[in-house]
Short mmCIF file of C-alpha atoms in Angstrom, two decimals:
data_model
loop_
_atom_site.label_atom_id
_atom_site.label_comp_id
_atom_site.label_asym_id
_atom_site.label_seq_id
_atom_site.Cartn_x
_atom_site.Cartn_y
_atom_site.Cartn_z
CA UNK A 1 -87.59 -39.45 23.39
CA UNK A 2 -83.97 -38.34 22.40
CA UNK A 3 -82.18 -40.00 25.39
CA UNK A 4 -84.02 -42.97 24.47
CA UNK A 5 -83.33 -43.05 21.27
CA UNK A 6 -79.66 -42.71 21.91
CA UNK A 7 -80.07 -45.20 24.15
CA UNK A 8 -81.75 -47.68 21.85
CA UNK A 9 -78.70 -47.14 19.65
CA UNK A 10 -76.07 -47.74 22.20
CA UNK A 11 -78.12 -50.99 22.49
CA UNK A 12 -77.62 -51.81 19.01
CA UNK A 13 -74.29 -51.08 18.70
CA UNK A 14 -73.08 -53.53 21.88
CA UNK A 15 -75.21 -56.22 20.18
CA UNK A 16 -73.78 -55.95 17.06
CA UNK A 17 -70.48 -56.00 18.91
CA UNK A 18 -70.79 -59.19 20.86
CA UNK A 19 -72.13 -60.96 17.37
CA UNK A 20 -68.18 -59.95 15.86
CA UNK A 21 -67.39 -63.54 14.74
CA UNK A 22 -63.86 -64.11 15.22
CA UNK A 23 -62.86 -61.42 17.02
CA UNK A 24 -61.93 -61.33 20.41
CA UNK A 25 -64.96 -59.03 22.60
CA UNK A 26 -63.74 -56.41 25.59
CA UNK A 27 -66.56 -55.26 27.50
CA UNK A 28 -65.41 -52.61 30.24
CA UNK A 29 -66.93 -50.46 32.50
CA UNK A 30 -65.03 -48.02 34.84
CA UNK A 31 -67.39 -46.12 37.80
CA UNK A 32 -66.47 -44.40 41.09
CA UNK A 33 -69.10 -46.23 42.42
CA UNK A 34 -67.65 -49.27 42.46
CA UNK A 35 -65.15 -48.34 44.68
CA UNK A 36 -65.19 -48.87 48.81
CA UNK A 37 -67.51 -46.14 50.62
CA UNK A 38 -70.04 -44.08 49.47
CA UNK A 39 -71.38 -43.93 46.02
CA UNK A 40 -70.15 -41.26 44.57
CA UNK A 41 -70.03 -38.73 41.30
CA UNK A 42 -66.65 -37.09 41.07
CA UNK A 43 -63.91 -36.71 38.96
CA UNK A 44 -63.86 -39.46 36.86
CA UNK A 45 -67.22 -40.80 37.21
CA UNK A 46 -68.23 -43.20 34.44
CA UNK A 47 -66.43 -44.69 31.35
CA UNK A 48 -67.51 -47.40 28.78
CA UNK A 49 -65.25 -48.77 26.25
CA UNK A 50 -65.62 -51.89 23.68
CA UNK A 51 -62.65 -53.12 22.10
CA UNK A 52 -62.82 -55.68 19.00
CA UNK A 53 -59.48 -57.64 18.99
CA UNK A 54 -58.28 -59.32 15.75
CA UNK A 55 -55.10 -61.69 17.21
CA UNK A 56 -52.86 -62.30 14.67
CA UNK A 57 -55.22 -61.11 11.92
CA UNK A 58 -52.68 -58.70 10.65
CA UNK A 59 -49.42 -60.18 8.75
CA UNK A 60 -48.76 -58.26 5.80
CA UNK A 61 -47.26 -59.49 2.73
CA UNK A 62 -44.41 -58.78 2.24
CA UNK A 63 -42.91 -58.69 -1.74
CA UNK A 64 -39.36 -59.19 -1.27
CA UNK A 65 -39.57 -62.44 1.28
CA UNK A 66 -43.17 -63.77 0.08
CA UNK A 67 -44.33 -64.71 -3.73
CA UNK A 68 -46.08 -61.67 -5.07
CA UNK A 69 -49.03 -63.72 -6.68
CA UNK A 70 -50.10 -64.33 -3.23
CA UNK A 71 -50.26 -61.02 -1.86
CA UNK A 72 -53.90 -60.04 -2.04
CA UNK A 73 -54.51 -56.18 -2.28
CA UNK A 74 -54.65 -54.57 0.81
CA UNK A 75 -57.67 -52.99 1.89
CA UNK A 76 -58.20 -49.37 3.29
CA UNK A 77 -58.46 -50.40 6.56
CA UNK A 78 -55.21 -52.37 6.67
CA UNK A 79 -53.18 -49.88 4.44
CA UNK A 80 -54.02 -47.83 7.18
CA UNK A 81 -52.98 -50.13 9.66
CA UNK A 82 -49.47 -50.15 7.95
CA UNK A 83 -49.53 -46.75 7.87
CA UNK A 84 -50.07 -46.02 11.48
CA UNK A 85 -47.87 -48.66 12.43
CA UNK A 86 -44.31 -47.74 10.91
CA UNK A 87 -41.83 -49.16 11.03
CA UNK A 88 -43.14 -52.56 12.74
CA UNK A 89 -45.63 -53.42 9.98
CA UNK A 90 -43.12 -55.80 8.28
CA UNK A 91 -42.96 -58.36 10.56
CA UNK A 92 -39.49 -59.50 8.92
CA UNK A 93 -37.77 -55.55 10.18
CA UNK A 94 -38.73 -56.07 13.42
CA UNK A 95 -38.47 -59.41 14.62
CA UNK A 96 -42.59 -59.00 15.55
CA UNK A 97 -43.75 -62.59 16.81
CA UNK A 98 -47.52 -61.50 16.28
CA UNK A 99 -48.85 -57.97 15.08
CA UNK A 100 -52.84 -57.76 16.52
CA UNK A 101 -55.12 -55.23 15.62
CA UNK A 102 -57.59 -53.59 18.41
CA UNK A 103 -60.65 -51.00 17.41
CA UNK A 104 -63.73 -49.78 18.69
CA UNK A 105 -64.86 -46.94 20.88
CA UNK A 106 -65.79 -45.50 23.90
CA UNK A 107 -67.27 -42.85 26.17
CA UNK A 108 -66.09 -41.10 29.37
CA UNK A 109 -67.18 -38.37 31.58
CA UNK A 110 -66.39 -36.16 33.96
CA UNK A 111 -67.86 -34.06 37.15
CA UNK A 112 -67.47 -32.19 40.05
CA UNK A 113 -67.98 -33.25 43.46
CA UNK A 114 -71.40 -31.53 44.01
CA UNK A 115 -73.21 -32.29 41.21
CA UNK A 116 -76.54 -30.54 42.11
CA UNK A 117 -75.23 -27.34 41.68
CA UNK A 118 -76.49 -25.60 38.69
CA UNK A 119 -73.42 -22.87 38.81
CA UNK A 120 -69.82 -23.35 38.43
CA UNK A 121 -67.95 -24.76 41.32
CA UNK A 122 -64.57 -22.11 41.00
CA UNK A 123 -62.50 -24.65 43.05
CA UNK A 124 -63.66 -27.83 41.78
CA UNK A 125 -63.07 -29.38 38.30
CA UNK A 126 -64.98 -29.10 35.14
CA UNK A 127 -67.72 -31.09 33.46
CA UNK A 128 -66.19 -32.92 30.37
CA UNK A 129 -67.79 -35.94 28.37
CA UNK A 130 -65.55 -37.47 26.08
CA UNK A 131 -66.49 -40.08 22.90
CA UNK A 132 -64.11 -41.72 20.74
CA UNK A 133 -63.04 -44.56 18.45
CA UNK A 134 -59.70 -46.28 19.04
CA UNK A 135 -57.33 -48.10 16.85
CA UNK A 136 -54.56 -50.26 18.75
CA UNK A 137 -51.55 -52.10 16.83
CA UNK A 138 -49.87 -54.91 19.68
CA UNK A 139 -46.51 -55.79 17.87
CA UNK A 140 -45.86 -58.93 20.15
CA UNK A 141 -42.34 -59.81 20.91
CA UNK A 142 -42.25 -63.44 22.43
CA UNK A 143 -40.86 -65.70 21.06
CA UNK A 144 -42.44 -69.79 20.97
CA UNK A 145 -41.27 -70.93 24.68
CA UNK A 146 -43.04 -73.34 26.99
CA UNK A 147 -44.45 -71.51 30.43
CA UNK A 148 -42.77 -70.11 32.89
CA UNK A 149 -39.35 -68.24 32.93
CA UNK A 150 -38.63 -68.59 29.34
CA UNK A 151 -41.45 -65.94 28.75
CA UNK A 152 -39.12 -63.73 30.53
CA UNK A 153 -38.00 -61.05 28.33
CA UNK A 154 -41.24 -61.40 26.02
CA UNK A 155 -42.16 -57.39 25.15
CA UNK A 156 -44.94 -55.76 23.39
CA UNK A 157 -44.87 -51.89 21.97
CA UNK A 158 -48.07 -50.94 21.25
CA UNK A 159 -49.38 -47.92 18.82
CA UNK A 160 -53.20 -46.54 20.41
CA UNK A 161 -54.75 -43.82 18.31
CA UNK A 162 -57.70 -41.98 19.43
CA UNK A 163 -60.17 -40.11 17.49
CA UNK A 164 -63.58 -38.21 19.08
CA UNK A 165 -65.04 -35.53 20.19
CA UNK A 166 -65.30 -33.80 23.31
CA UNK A 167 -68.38 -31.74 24.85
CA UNK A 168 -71.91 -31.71 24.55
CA UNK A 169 -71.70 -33.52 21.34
CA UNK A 170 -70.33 -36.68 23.27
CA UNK A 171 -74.11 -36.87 25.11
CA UNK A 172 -72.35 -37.21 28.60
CA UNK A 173 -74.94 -34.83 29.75
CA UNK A 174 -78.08 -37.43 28.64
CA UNK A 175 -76.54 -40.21 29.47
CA UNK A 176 -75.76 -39.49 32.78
CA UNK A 177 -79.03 -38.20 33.18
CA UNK A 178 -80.77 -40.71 32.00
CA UNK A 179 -79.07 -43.62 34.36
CA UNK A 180 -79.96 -41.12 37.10
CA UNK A 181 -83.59 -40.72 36.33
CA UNK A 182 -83.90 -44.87 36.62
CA UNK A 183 -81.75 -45.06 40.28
CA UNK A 184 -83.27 -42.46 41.72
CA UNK A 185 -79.95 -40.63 41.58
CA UNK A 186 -79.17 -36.92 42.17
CA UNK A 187 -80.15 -34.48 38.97
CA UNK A 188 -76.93 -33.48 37.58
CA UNK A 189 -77.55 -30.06 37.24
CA UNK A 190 -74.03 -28.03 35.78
CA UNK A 191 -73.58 -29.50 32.40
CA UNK A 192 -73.92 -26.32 30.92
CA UNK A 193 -70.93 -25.39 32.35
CA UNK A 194 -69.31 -28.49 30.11
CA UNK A 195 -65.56 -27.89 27.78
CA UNK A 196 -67.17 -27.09 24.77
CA UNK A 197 -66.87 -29.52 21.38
CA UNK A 198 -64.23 -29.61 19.80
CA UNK A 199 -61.96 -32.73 18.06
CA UNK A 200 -60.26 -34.69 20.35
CA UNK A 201 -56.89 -36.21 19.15
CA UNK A 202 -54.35 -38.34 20.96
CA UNK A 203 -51.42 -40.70 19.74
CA UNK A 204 -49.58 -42.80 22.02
CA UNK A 205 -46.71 -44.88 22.07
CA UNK A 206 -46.21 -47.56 25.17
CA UNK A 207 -44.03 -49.97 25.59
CA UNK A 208 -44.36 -53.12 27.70
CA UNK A 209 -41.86 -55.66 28.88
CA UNK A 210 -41.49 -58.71 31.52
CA UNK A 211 -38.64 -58.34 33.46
CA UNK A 212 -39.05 -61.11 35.74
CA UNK A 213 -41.08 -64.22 36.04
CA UNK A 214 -40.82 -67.66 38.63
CA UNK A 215 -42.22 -70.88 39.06
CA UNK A 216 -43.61 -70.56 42.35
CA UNK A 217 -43.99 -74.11 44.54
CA UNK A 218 -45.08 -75.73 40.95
CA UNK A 219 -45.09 -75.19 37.27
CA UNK A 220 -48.57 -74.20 37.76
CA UNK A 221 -48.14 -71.29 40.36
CA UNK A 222 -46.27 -68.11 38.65
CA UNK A 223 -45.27 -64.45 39.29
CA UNK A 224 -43.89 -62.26 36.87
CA UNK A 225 -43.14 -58.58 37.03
CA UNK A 226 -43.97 -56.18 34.01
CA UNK A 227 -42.83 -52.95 33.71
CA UNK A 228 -44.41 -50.06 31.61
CA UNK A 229 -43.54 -46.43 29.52
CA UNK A 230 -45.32 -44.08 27.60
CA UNK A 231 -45.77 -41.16 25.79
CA UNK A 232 -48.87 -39.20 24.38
CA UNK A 233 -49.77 -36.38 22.01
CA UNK A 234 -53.07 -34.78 20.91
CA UNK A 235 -54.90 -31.91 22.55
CA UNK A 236 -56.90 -34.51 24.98
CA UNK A 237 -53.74 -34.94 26.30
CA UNK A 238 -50.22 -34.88 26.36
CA UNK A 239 -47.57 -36.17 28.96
CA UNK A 240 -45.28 -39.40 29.86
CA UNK A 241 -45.19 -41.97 32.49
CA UNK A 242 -43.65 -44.73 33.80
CA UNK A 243 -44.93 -47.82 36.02
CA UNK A 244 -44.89 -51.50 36.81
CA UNK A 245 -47.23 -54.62 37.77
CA UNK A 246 -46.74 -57.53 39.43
CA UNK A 247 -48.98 -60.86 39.35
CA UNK A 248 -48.95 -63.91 41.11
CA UNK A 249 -51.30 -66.93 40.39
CA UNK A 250 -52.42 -70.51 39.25
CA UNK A 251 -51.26 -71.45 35.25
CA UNK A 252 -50.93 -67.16 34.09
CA UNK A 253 -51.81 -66.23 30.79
CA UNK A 254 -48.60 -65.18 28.46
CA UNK A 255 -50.65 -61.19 28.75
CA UNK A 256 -48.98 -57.70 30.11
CA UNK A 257 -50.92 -55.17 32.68
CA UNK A 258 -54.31 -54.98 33.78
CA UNK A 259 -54.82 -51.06 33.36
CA UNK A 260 -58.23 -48.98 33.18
CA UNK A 261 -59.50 -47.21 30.28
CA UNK A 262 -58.98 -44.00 31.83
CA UNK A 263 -55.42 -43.49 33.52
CA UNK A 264 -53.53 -40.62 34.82
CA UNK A 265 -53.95 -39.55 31.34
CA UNK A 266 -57.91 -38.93 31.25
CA UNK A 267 -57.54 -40.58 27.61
CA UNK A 268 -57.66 -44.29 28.44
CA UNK A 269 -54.60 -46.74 27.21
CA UNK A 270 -55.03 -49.95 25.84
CA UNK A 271 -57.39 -52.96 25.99
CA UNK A 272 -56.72 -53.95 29.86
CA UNK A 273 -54.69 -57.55 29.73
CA UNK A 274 -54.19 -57.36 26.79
CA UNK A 275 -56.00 -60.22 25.27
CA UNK A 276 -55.22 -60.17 22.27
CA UNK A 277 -51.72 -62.37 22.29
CA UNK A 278 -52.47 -64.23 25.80
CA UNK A 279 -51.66 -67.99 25.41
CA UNK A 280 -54.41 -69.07 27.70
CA UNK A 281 -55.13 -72.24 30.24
CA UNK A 282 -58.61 -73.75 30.20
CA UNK A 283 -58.78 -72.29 33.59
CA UNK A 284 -56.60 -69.46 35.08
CA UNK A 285 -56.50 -66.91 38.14
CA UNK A 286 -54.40 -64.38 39.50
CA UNK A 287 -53.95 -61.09 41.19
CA UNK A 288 -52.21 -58.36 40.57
CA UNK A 289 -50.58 -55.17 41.92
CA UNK A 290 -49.23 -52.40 40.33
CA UNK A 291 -48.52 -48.28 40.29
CA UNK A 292 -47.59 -45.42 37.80
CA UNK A 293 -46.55 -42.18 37.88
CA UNK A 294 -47.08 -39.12 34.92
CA UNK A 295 -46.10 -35.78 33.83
CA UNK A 296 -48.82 -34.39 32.54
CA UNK A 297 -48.46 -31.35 30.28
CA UNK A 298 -52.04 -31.16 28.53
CA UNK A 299 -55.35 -32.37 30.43
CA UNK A 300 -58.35 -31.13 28.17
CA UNK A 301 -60.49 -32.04 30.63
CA UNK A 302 -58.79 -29.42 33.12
CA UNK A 303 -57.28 -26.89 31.43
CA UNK A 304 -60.21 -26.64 29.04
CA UNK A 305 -60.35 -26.04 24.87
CA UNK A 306 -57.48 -25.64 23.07
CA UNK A 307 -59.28 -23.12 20.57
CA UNK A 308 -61.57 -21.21 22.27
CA UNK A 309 -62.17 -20.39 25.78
CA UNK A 310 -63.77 -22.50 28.15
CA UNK A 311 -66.75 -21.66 30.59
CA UNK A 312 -64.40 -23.25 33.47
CA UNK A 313 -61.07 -24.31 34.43
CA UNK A 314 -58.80 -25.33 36.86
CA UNK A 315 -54.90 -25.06 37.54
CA UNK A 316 -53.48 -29.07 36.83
CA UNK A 317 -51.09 -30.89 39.12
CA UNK A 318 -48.16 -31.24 36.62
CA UNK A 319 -47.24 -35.12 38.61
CA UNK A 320 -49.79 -37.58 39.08
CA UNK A 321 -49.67 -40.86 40.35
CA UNK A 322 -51.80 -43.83 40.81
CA UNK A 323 -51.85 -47.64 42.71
CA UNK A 324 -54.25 -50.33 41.22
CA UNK A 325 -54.96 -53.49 42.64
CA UNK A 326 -57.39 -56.66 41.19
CA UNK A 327 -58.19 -59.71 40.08
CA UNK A 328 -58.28 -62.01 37.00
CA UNK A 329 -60.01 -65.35 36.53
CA UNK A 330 -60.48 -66.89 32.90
CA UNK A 331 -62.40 -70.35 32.13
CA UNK A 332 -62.73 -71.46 28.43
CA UNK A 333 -64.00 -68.63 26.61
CA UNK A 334 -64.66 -65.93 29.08
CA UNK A 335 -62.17 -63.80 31.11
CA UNK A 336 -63.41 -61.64 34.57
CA UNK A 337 -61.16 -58.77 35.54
CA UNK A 338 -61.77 -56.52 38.52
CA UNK A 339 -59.63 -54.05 38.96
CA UNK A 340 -59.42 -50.74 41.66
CA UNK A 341 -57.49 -47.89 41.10
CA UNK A 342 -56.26 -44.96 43.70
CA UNK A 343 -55.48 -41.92 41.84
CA UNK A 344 -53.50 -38.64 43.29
CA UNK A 345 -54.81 -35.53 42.83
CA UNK A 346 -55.25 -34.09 39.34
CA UNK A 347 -55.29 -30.47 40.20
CA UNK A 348 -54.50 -28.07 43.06
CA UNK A 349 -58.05 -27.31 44.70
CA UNK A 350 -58.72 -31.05 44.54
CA UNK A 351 -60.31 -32.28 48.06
CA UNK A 352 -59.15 -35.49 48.07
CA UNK A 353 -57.40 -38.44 45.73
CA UNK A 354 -59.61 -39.70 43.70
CA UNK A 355 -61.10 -43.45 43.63
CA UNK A 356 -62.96 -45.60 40.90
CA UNK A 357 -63.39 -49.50 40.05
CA UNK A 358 -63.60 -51.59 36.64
CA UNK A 359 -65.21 -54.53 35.53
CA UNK A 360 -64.30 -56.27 32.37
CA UNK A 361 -65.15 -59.17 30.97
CA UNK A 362 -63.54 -60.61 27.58
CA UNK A 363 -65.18 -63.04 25.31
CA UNK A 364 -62.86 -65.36 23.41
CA UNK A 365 -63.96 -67.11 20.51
CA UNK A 366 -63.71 -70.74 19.98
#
């Protein structure tokens, strides 16, 4: 009765989400399954995330350029907002085409290769299950151009906070075993063996730009290139990377990188393409290719709890690198992106590189 329960309420809660009038909706779902050859529950198995996007909701009022009777008092949410998002919340300081405003929430986990093993594995990684809410602040630099290379140079820096909890008390254990009572699926047996709970904080800072972008044969046919850096801080995790995309397709939306949830990092990063400030075509498709590389200083997930001591852990890989590959297609209100990602190895006894697939789809409203 409790994992249905909990399942009843997960039910509720992506309802609810899809009914968010006037937001943008990001629906994405991250498994190792998905990817070519055998089904498979390793690493990083499973990950959910939904992401409410306000696009241009945020503009505060500013006293000193705007008439003071107009400025409405600002609510908690959006003090905090301006807050978190220093120094770029005047849009008139930092040049800031559009500021957009991203929340929501999320789960992950993670297992070992042999999941029907009720012991610890010494040379394999722990179990982990991660849950979280997520603020993201998009300050948008592009300024009005029509498409094609004058969107080159457009940038976005982006501020993602993470708040949650990691361990038992982020159900990874019933949720997983719960979807593998209904397909039949091996008993995951080692959760005991989990990181234990504790509070799960992460800041990040990433920067995106477009360095390049061509008409290609027509108007309608583009390719841009978009590079990418980071840094993060919390006890989830803490590192910085660098990387780069390229895309090539019919009438591209004015977005930034298709990335998953759950990079190199094991924290996630922002809402995928970035939907949020996309000037859009009726109909659009592309692909997309891209890679990035991380030093990773903290992984909670493998080096364990930063307070007490963990039932298991393993010795990290300090670089990390990944290659992605996917698709996009958007028509009207609804956006499909596909997305596989190759991922080095995250720690020393790992058997192989790791593997894993997304699906996202992104609801627009009229």
């Amino acid at each position: 009765m409790i994992k249905i329960s909990r399942y009843r309420c997960l039910c509720v809660f992506v309802l609810l989400t899809l009914c968010g009038c006037g937001h943008i909706v990001t629906v994405t779902e991250e498994n190792d399954s998905f990817a070519y050859g055998p089904p498979t529950d390793a690493n990083y198995t499973q990950g959910l995330e939904i992401l409410l996007t306000q696009p241009d909701a945020y503009q505060p009022c500013d006293n000193e350029l705007d008439d003071p009777s107009s400025c409405r008092p600002q609510s908690a949410f959006k003090r905090t907002v301006n807050f978190l998002n220093r120094p770029f919340s005047k849009a008139h300081s930092s040049g800031a085409n559009r500021i957009a405003v991203s929340y929501g929430g999320g789960q992950q986990f993670y297992t070992p290769d042999d999941i029907s093993v009720a012991d610890i594995i010494e040379d394999d990684r722990p179990y982990a299950g991660y849950l979280y809410g997520r603020l993201v602040i998009d300050n948008v630099f592009a300024p009005p151009a029509e498409r094609g290379e004058a969107w080159e140079g457009d940038y976005v820096i982006s501020k993602d906070t993470r708040l949650g909890i990691v361990g038992p008390a982020a159900f990874a254990d019933e949720v997983q075993s719960w979807w593998h009572d209904i397909c039949n699926c091996t008993d995951p047996e080692g959760w005991d063996n989990q990181v234990r709970n504790e509070l799960g904080v992460q800041y990040t800072v990433r920067r995106q730009d477009r360095v390049w972008m061509r008409n290609i044969v027509s108007e309608e046919w583009q390719a841009d290139i978009v590079t990418l850096s980071e840094g993060s801080l919390g006890n989830v995790f803490t590192g910085a990377g660098v990387g780069g995309q390229v895309r090539l397709g019919y009438m591209l939306p004015r977005n930034f990188s298709s990335l998953a949830i759950a990079r190199i990092d094991s924290a996630g990063s922002q809402n995928g393409s970035s939907p949020s400030f996309a000037d859009r075509a009726p109909f659009y498709a592309y692909a997309f290719a891209g890679a990035h590389g991380q030093v990773v200083l903290r992984d909670i997930f493998l080096d364990g709890n930063t307070f007490v001591d963990s039932p298991h852990t393993v010795d990290k890989e300090y670089l990390v690198g990944e290659a992605r590959f996917g698709g996009v297609v958007g028509w009207r209100n609804w956006e499909l992106n596909i997305l596989y990602a190759h991922r080095s190895d995250q720690f020393e006894l790992q058997r192989q590189p790791h593997r894993f697939g997304q699906i996202k789809i992104t609801y627009f409203p009229k």
